[in-house]
Short mmCIF file of C-alpha atoms in Angstrom, two decimals:
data_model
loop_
_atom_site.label_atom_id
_atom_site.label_comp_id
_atom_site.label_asym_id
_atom_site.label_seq_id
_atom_site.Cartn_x
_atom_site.Cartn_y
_atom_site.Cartn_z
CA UNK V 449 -16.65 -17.67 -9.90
CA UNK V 450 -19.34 -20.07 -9.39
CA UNK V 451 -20.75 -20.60 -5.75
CA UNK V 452 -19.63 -22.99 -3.37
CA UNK V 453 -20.87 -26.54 -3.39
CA UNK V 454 -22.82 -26.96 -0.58
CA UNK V 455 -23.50 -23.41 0.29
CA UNK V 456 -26.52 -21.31 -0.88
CA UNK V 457 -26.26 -17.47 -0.59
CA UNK V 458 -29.41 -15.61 -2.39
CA UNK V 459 -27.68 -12.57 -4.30
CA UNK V 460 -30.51 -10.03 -4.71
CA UNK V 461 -30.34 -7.63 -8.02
CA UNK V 462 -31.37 -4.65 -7.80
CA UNK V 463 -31.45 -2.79 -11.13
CA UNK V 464 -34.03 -0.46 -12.88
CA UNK V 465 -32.87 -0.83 -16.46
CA UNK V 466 -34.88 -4.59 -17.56
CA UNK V 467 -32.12 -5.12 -20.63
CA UNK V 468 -29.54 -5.43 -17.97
CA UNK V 469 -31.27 -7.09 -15.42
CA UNK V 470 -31.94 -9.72 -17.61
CA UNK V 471 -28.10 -10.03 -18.72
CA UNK V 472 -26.74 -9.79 -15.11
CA UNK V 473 -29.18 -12.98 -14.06
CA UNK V 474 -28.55 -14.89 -16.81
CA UNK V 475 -24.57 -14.69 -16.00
CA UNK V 476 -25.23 -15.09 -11.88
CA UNK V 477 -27.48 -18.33 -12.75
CA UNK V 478 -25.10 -19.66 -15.06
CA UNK V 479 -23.00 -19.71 -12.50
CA UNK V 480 -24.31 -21.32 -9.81
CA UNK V 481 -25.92 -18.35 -7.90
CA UNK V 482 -29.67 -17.96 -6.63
CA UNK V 483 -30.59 -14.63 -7.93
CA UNK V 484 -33.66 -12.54 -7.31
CA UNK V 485 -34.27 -9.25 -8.54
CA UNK V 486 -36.08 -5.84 -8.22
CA UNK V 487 -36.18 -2.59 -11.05
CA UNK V 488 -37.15 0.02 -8.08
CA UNK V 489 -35.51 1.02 -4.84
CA UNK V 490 -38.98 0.00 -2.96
CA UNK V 491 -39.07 -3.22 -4.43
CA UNK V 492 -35.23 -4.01 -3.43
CA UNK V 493 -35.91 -3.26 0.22
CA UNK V 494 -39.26 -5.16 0.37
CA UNK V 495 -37.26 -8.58 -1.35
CA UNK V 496 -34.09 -7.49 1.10
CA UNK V 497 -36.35 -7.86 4.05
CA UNK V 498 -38.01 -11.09 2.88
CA UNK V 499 -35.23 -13.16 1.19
CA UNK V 500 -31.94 -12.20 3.44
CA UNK V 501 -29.76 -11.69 1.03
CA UNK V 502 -26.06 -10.85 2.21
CA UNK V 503 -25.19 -9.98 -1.30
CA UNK V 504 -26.95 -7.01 -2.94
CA UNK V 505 -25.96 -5.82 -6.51
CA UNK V 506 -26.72 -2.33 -6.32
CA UNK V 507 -27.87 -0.07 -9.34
CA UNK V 508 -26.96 3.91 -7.64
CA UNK V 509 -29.32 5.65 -10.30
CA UNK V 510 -32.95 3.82 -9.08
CA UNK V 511 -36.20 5.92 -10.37
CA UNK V 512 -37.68 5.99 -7.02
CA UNK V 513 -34.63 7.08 -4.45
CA UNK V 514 -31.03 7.08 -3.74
CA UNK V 515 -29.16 4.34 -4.22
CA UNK V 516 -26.71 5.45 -1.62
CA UNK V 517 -29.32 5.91 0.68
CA UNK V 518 -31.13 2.32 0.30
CA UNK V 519 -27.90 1.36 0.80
CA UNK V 520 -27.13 2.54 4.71
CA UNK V 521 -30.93 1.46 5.15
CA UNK V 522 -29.90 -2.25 4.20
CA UNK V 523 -26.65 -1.92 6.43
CA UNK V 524 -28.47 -0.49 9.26
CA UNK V 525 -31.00 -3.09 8.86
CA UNK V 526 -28.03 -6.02 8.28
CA UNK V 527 -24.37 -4.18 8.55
CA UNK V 528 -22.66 -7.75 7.94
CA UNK V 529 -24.85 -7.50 4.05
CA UNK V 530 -21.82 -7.42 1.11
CA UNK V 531 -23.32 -4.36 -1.16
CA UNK V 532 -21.90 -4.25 -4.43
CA UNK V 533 -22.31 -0.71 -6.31
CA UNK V 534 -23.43 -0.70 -9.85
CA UNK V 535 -22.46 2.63 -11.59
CA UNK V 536 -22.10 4.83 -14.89
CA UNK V 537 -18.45 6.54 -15.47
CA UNK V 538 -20.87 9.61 -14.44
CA UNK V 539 -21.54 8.40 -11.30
CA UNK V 540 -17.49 7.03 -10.04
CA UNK V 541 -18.48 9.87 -7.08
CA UNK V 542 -21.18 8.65 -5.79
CA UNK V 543 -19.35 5.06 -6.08
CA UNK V 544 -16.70 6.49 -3.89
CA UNK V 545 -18.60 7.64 -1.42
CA UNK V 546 -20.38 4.36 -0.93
CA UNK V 547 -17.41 2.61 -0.80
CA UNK V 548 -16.68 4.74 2.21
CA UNK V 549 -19.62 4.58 3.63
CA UNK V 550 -19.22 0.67 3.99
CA UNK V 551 -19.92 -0.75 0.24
CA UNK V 552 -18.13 -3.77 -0.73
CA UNK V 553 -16.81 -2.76 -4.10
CA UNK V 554 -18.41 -1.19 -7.26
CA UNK V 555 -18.24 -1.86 -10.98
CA UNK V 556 -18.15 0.74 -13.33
CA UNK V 557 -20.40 -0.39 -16.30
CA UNK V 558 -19.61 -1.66 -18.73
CA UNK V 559 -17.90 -4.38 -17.16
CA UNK V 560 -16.81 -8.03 -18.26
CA UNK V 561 -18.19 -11.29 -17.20
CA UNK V 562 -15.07 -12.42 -15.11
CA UNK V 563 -15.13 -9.48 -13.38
CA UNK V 564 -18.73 -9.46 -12.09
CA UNK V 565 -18.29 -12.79 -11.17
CA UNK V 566 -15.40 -12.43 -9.01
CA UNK V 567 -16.50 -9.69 -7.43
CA UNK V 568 -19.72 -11.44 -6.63
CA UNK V 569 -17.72 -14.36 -5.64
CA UNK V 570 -15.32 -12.43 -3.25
CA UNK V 571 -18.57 -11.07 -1.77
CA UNK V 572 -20.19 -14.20 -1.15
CA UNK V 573 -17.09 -15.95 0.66
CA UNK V 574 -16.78 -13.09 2.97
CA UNK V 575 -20.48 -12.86 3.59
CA UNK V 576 -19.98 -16.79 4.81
CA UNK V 577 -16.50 -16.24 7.15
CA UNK V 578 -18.05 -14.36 10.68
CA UNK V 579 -13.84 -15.27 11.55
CA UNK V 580 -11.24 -12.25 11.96
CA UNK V 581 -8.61 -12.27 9.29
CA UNK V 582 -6.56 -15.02 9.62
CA UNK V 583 -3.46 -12.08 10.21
CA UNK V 584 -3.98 -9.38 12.34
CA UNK V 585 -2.37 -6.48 11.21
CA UNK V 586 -1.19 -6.37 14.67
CA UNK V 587 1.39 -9.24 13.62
CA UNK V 588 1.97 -8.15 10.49
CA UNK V 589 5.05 -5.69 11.30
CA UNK V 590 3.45 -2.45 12.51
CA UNK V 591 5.41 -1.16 15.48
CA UNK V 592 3.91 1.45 18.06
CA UNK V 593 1.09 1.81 20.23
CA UNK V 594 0.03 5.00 19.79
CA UNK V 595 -3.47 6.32 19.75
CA UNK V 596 -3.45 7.16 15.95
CA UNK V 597 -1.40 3.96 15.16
CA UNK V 598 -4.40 1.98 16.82
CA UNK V 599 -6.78 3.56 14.45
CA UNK V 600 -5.09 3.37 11.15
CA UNK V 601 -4.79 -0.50 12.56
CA UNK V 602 -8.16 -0.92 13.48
CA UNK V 603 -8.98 0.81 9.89
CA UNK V 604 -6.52 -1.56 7.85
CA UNK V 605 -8.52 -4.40 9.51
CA UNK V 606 -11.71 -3.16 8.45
CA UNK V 607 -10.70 -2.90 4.28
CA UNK V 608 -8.54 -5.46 4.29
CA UNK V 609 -11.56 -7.83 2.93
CA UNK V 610 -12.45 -5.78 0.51
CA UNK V 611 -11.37 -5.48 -3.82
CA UNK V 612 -11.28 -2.15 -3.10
CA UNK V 613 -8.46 -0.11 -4.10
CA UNK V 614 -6.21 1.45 -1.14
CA UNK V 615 -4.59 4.84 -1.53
CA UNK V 616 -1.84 5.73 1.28
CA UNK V 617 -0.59 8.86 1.62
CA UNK V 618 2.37 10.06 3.94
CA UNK V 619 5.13 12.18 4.53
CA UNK V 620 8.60 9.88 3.29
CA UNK V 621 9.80 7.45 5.18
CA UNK V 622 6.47 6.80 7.15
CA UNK V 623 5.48 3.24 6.55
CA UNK V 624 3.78 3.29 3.98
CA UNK V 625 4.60 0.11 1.89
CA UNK V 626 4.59 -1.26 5.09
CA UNK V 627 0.50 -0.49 5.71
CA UNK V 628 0.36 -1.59 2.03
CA UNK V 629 2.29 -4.99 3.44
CA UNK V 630 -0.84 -5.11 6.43
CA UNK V 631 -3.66 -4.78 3.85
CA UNK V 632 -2.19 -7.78 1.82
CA UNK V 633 -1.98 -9.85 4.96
CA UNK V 634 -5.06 -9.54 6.42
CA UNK V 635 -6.68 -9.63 3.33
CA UNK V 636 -8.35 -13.40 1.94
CA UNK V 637 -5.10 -12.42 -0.51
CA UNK V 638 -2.75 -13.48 1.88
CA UNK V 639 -1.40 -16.13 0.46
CA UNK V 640 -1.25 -15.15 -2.80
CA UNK V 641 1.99 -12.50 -3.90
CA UNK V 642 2.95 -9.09 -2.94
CA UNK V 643 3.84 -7.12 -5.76
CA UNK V 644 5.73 -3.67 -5.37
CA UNK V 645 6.35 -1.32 -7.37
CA UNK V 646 8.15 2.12 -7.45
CA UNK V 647 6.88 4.10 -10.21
CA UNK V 648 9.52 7.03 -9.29
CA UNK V 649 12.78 4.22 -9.12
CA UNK V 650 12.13 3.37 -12.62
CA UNK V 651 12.81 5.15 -15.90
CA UNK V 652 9.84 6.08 -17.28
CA UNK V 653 10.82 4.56 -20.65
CA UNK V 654 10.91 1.39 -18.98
CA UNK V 655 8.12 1.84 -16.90
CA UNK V 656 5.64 0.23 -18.85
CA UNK V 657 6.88 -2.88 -19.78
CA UNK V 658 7.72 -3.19 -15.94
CA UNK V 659 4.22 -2.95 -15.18
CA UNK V 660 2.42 -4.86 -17.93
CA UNK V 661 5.23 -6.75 -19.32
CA UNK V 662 6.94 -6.83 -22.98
CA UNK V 663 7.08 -9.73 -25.68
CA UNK V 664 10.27 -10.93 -27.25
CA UNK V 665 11.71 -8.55 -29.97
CA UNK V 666 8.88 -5.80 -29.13
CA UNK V 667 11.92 -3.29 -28.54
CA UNK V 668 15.83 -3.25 -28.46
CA UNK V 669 16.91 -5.34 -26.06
CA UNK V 670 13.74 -7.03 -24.98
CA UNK V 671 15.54 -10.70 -25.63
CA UNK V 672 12.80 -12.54 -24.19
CA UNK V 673 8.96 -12.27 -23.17
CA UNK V 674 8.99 -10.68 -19.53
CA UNK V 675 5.36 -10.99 -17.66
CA UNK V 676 4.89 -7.29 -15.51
CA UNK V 677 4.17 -6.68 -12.46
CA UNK V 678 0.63 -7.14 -13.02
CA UNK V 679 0.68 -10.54 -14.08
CA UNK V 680 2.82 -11.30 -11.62
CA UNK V 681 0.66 -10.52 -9.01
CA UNK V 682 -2.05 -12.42 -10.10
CA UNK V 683 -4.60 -13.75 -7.48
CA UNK V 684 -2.63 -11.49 -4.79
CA UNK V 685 -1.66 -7.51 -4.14
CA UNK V 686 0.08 -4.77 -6.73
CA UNK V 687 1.51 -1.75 -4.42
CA UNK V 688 2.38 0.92 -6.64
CA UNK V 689 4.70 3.57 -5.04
CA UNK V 690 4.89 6.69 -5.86
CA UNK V 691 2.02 6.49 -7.98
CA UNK V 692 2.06 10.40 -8.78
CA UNK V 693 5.22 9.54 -10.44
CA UNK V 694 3.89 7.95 -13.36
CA UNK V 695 4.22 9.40 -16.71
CA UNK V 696 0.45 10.32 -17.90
CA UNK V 697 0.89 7.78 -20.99
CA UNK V 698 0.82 5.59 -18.50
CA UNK V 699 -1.73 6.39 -16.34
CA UNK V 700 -4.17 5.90 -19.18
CA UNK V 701 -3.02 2.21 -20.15
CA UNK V 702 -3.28 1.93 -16.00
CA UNK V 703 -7.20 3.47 -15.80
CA UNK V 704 -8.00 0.84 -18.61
CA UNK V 705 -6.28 -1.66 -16.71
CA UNK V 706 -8.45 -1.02 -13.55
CA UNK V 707 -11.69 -0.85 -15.80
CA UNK V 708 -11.02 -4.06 -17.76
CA UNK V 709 -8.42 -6.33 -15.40
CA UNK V 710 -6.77 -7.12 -18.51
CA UNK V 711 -2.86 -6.23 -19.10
CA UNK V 712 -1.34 -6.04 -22.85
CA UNK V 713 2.28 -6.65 -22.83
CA UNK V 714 4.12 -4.27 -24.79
CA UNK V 715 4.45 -5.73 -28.48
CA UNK V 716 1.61 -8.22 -27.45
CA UNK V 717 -1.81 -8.28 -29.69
CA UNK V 718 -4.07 -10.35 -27.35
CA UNK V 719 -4.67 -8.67 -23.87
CA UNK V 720 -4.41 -11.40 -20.32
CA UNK V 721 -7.02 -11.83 -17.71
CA UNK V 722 -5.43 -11.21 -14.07
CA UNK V 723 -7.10 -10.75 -10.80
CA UNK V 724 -5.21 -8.57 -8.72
CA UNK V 725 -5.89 -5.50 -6.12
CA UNK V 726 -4.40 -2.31 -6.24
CA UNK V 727 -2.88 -0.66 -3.27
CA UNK V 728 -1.13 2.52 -4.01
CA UNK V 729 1.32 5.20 -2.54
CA UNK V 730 2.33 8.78 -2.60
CA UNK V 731 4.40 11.11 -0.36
CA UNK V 732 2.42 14.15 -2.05
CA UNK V 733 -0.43 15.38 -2.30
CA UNK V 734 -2.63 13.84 -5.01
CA UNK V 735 -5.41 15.79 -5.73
CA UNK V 736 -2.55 19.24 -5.91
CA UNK V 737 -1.29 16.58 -8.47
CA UNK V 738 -4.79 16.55 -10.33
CA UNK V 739 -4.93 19.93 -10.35
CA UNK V 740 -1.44 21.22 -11.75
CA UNK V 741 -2.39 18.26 -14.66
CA UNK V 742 0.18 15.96 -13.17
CA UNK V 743 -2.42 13.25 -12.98
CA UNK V 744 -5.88 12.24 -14.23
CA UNK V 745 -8.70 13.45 -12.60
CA UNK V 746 -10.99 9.82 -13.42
CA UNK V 747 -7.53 7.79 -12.42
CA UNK V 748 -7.47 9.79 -9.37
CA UNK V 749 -11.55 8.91 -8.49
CA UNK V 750 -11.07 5.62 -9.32
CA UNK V 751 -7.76 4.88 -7.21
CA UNK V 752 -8.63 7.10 -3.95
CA UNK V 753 -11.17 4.96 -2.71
CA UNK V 754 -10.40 3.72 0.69
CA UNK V 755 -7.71 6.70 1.77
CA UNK V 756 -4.91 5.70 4.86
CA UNK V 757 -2.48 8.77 5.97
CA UNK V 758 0.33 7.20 7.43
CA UNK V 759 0.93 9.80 10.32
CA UNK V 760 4.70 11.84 10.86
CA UNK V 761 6.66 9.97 13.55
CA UNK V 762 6.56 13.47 15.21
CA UNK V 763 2.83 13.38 15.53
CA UNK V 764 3.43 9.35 17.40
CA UNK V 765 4.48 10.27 20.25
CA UNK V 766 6.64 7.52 22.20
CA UNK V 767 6.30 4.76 18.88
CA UNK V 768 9.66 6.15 18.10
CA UNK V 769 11.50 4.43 21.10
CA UNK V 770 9.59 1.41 19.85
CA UNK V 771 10.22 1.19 16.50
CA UNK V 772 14.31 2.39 17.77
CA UNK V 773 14.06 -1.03 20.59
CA UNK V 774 12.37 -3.22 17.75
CA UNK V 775 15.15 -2.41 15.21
CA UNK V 776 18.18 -3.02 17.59
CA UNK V 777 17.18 -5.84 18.27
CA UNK V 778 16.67 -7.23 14.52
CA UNK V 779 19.52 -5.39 13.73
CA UNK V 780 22.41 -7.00 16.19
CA UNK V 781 20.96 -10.38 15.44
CA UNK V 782 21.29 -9.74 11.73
CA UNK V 783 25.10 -8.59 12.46
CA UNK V 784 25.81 -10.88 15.34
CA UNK V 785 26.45 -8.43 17.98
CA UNK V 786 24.93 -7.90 21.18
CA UNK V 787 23.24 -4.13 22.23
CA UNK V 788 21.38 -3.85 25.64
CA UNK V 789 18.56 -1.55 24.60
CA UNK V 790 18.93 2.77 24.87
CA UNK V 791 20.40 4.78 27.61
CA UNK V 792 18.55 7.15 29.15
CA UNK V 793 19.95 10.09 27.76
CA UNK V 794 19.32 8.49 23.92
CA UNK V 795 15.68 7.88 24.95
CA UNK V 796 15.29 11.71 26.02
CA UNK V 797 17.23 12.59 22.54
CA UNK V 798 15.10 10.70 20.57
CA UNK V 799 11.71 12.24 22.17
CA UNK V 800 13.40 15.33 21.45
CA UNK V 801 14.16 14.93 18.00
CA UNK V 802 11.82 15.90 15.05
CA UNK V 803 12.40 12.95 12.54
CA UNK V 804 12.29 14.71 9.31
CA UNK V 805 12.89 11.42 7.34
CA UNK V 806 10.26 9.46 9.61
CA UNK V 807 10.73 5.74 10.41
CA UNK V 808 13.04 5.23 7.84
CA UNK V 809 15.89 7.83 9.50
CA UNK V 810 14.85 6.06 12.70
CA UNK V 811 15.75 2.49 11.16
CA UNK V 812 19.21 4.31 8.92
CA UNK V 813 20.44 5.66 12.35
CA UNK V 814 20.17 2.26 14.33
CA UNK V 815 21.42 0.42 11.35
CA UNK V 816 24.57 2.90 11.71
CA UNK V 817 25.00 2.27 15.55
CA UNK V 818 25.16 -1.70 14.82
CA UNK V 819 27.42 -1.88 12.41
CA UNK V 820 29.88 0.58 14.36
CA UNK V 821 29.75 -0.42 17.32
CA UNK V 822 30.26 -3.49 19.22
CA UNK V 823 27.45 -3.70 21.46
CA UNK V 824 26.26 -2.73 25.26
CA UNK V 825 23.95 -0.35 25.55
CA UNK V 826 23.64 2.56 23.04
CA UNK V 827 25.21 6.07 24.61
CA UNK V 828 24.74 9.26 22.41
CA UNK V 829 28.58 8.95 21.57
CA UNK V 830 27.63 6.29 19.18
CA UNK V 831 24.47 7.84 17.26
CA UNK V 832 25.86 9.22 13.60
CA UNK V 833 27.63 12.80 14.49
CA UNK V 834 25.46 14.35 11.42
CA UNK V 835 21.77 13.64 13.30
CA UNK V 836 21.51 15.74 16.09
CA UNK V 837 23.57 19.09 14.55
CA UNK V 838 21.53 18.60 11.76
CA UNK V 839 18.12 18.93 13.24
CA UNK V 840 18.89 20.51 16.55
CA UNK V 841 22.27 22.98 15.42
CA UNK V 842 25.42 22.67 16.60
CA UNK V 843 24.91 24.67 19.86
CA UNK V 844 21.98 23.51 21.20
CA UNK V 845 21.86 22.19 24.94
CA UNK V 846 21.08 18.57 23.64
CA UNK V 847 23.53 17.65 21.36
CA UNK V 848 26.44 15.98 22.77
CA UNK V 849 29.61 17.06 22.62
CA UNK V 850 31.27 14.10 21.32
CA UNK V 851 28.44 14.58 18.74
CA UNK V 852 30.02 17.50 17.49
CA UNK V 853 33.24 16.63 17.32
CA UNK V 854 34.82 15.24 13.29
CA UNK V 855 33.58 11.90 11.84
CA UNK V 856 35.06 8.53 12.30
CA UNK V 857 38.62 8.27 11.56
CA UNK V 858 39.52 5.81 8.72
CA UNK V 859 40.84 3.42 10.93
CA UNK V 860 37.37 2.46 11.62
CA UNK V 861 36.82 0.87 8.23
CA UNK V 862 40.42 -0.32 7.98
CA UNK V 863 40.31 -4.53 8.39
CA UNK V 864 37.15 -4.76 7.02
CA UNK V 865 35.54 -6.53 3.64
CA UNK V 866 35.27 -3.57 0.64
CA UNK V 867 31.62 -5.00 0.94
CA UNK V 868 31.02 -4.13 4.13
CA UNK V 869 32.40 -1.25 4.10
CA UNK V 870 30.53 0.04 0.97
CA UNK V 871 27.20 -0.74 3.16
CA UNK V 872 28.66 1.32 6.00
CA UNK V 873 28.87 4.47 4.22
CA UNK V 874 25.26 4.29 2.45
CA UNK V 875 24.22 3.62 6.05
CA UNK V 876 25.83 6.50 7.39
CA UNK V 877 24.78 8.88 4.37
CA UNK V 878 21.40 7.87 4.60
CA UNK V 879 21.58 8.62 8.32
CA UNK V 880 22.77 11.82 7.51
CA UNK V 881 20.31 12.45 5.16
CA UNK V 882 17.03 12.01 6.99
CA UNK V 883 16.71 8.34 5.27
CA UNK V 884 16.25 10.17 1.74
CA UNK V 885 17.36 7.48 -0.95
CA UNK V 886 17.44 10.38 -3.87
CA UNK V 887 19.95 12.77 -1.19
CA UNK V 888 21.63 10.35 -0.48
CA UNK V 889 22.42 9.01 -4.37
CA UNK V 890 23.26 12.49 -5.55
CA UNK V 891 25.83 12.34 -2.80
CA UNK V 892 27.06 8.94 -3.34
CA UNK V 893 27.10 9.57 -7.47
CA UNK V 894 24.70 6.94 -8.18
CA UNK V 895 20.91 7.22 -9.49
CA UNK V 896 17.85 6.32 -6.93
CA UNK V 897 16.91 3.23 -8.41
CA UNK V 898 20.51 1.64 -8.40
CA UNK V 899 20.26 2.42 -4.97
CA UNK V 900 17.09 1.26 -4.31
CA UNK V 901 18.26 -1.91 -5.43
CA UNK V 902 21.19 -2.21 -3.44
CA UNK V 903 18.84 -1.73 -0.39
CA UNK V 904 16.43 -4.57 -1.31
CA UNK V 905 19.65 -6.95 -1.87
CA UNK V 906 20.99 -5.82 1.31
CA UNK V 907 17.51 -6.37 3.36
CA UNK V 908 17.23 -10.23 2.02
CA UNK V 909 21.01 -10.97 2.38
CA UNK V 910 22.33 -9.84 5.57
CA UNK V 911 26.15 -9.92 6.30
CA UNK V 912 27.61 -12.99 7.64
CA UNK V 913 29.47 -12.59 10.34
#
């Protein structure tokens, strides 16, 4: 990625070894860049001080100190400075922990020329832009305004200019491809596409070819040459889901992919450049994962970089009456009815309730209200009969007694489209189910991913009314 007519940035190298000093300025020059350079940690912060530099290549194994530690000297010195980490596989650790401690991104040696370049690049335009992300990841869908909501927020904005790779962790139904949605839109990636993934939705047979593509006749049934996800999201974001669900095969041909940016369709002999950043998601806990063998250690180092927990909605306090006010309203506009917010009594129900399946139960039960009811404002006699005796048992002081009483009659559905009525009763089982898509398939007979992809069809074609 060669620098910016018009613009000069000095890019200072600091790197012990002279072989490789020599090779990384030749590249930088070629391309456009003003380079100087340094073989000793003293030397670095002496032409740091002097020349400015906002971009600092960044060697962690210097003869004469820590490279982490001449690092938080330069960004206490300069903390807007883009520090790119230089390491050995033997040193991913300490790459990790500079990346958290405020490091741009870090290449893993050896490394190709098109990726030193655009991470050098990527440094250098964000070193120029002073601006807030174009997208606050305040408008970019988040609902609540809790305490730990602001900080995950405030923490999304902070990454979101960085390559470096994302890791979100959560309890189901918590949000997480949606703070995997915020990273991509603050990010200078904005524009380009968002890529998702669900590595547990998909056989694992198929799995690979869905990720890095297949080439005409490279397997039964592969009738024409599919690009993967990862071409796909080329110059833009890949969210992998479930990313603990990928077979180990896999998750080697995925570590290479990470180390080289280069995808080889299955069948294909020549491997393809793409530039894309990884943002990935699990709902357990991956390093229990690494150590029952489910998933590679080095994969593991070299994906849980920047680390987001998407909180319980039980630890979010009031967000849940939010998120339930934000979704009736998208909801009756989607199904051209008209609801007048909560009563009081639902408000005090909802506080009350623990939200085992999270935001997504939250958004499954007000999807079930809407498309029951006609409108006004939403009594308890209208939340999904399953919900409260569920979570709360059938006695207890808060549950309504026309909450207990049987399910809606089958007049209810009578009149209405076989379509409509087939979204109805995945609504209400998912309700019933704590808005868990694999409970709620075993029930209905089908398999999680066919479900899954009724969902997404549903979500981008809403019913006519």
């Amino acid at each position: 990625m060669a620098l910016p007519r018009g613009k000069s940035v000095t890019v200072l190298l600091v790197e012990d070894a002279p072989s490789l000093q020599l090779i990384y300025k030749s590249v930088l020059t070629g391309a456009g860049h003003e380079v100087r350079t340094a073989g000793s940690a003293a030397e670095g912060m002496s032409l740091f001080q002097q020349t400015g530099a906002q971009v600092v290549l960044l060697d962690l194994d210097l003869p004469d100190r820590n490279g982490l530690d001449l690092m938080a000297e330069m960004m206490a010195l300069r903390p807007e400075t883009r520090v790119i980490i230089i390491t050995a596989n033997g040193s991913i650790n300490k790459a990790v922990e500079a990346m958290r401690a405020g490091a741009h991104e870090f290449l893993v040696k050896p490394f190709d020329e098109v990726r030193f370049l655009n991470a050098v690049g990527n440094a250098i335009e964000r070193s120029q832009s002073r601006k807030t992300p174009a997208r606050d990841v305040a408008q970019s869908g988040f609902v609540g305004s809790s305490e730990v909501m602001g900080r995950i927020q405030a923490k999304i904005n902070s990454v979101a200019h960085s390559m470096a790779t994302v890791f979100i962790t959560g309890e189901s139904g918590t949000g997480k491809e949606l703070c995997a949605l915020a990273v991509h839109a603050t990010s200078p990636r904005a524009k380009g596409p968002f890529i998702a993934l669900n590595c547990g939705a998909i056989p694992h047979d198929l799995l690979e070819s869905e990720v890095f593509g297949h080439v005409k006749g490279s397997f039964t049934g592969a009738i024409s040459d599919k690009p993967g996800a990862a071409a796909a999201a080329d110059g833009g974001t890949l969210f992998l889901d479930e990313i603990c669900e990928m077979a180990p095969a896999l998750q080697t041909k995925l570590l290479r992919f990470l180390q080289t940016s280069t995808v080889l369709p299955v069948g294909a002999t020549r491997p393809i450049k793409v530039n894309v950043r990884i943002v990935c998601a699990t709902n357990r806990d991956p390093l229990d994962a690494v150590r029952r063998g489910q998933f590679r250690e080095d994969l593991y180092y070299r994906l849980f970089v920047v680390p987001i927990h998407m909180p319980p909605l039980r630890d979010r306090g009031d967000d849940v009456i939010e998120i339930a006010g934000t979704a009736l309203h998208r909801f009756a506009e989607e199904e051209g009815r008209r609801f007048d917010g909560l009563s009081d009594e639902v408000v005090d129900l909802f506080r009350r309730l623990p939200w085992p399946g999270n935001v997504r139960q939250v958004l499954n039960v007000i999807r079930n209200v809407v498309v029951l009811n006609e409108g006004g404002v939403v009594t308890p006699d209208m939340l999904p009969e399953d919900m409260v005796r569920q979570t709360l048992g059938p006695a207890h002081p808060a549950t309504p007694a026309a909450m207990v009483e049987a399910e809606p009659q089958l007049d209810s559905l009578l009149g209405r489209p076989l379509a409509e009525v087939e979204r109805i009763i995945v609504a209400a089982t998912l309700a019933r189910y704590g808005g868990s898509v694999p409970k709620a398939a075993r029930v209905l007979d089908l398999s999680p991913s066919t479900l899954y992809r009724k969902l997404e069809a549903w979500a981008k074609d809403p019913p006519v009314r």
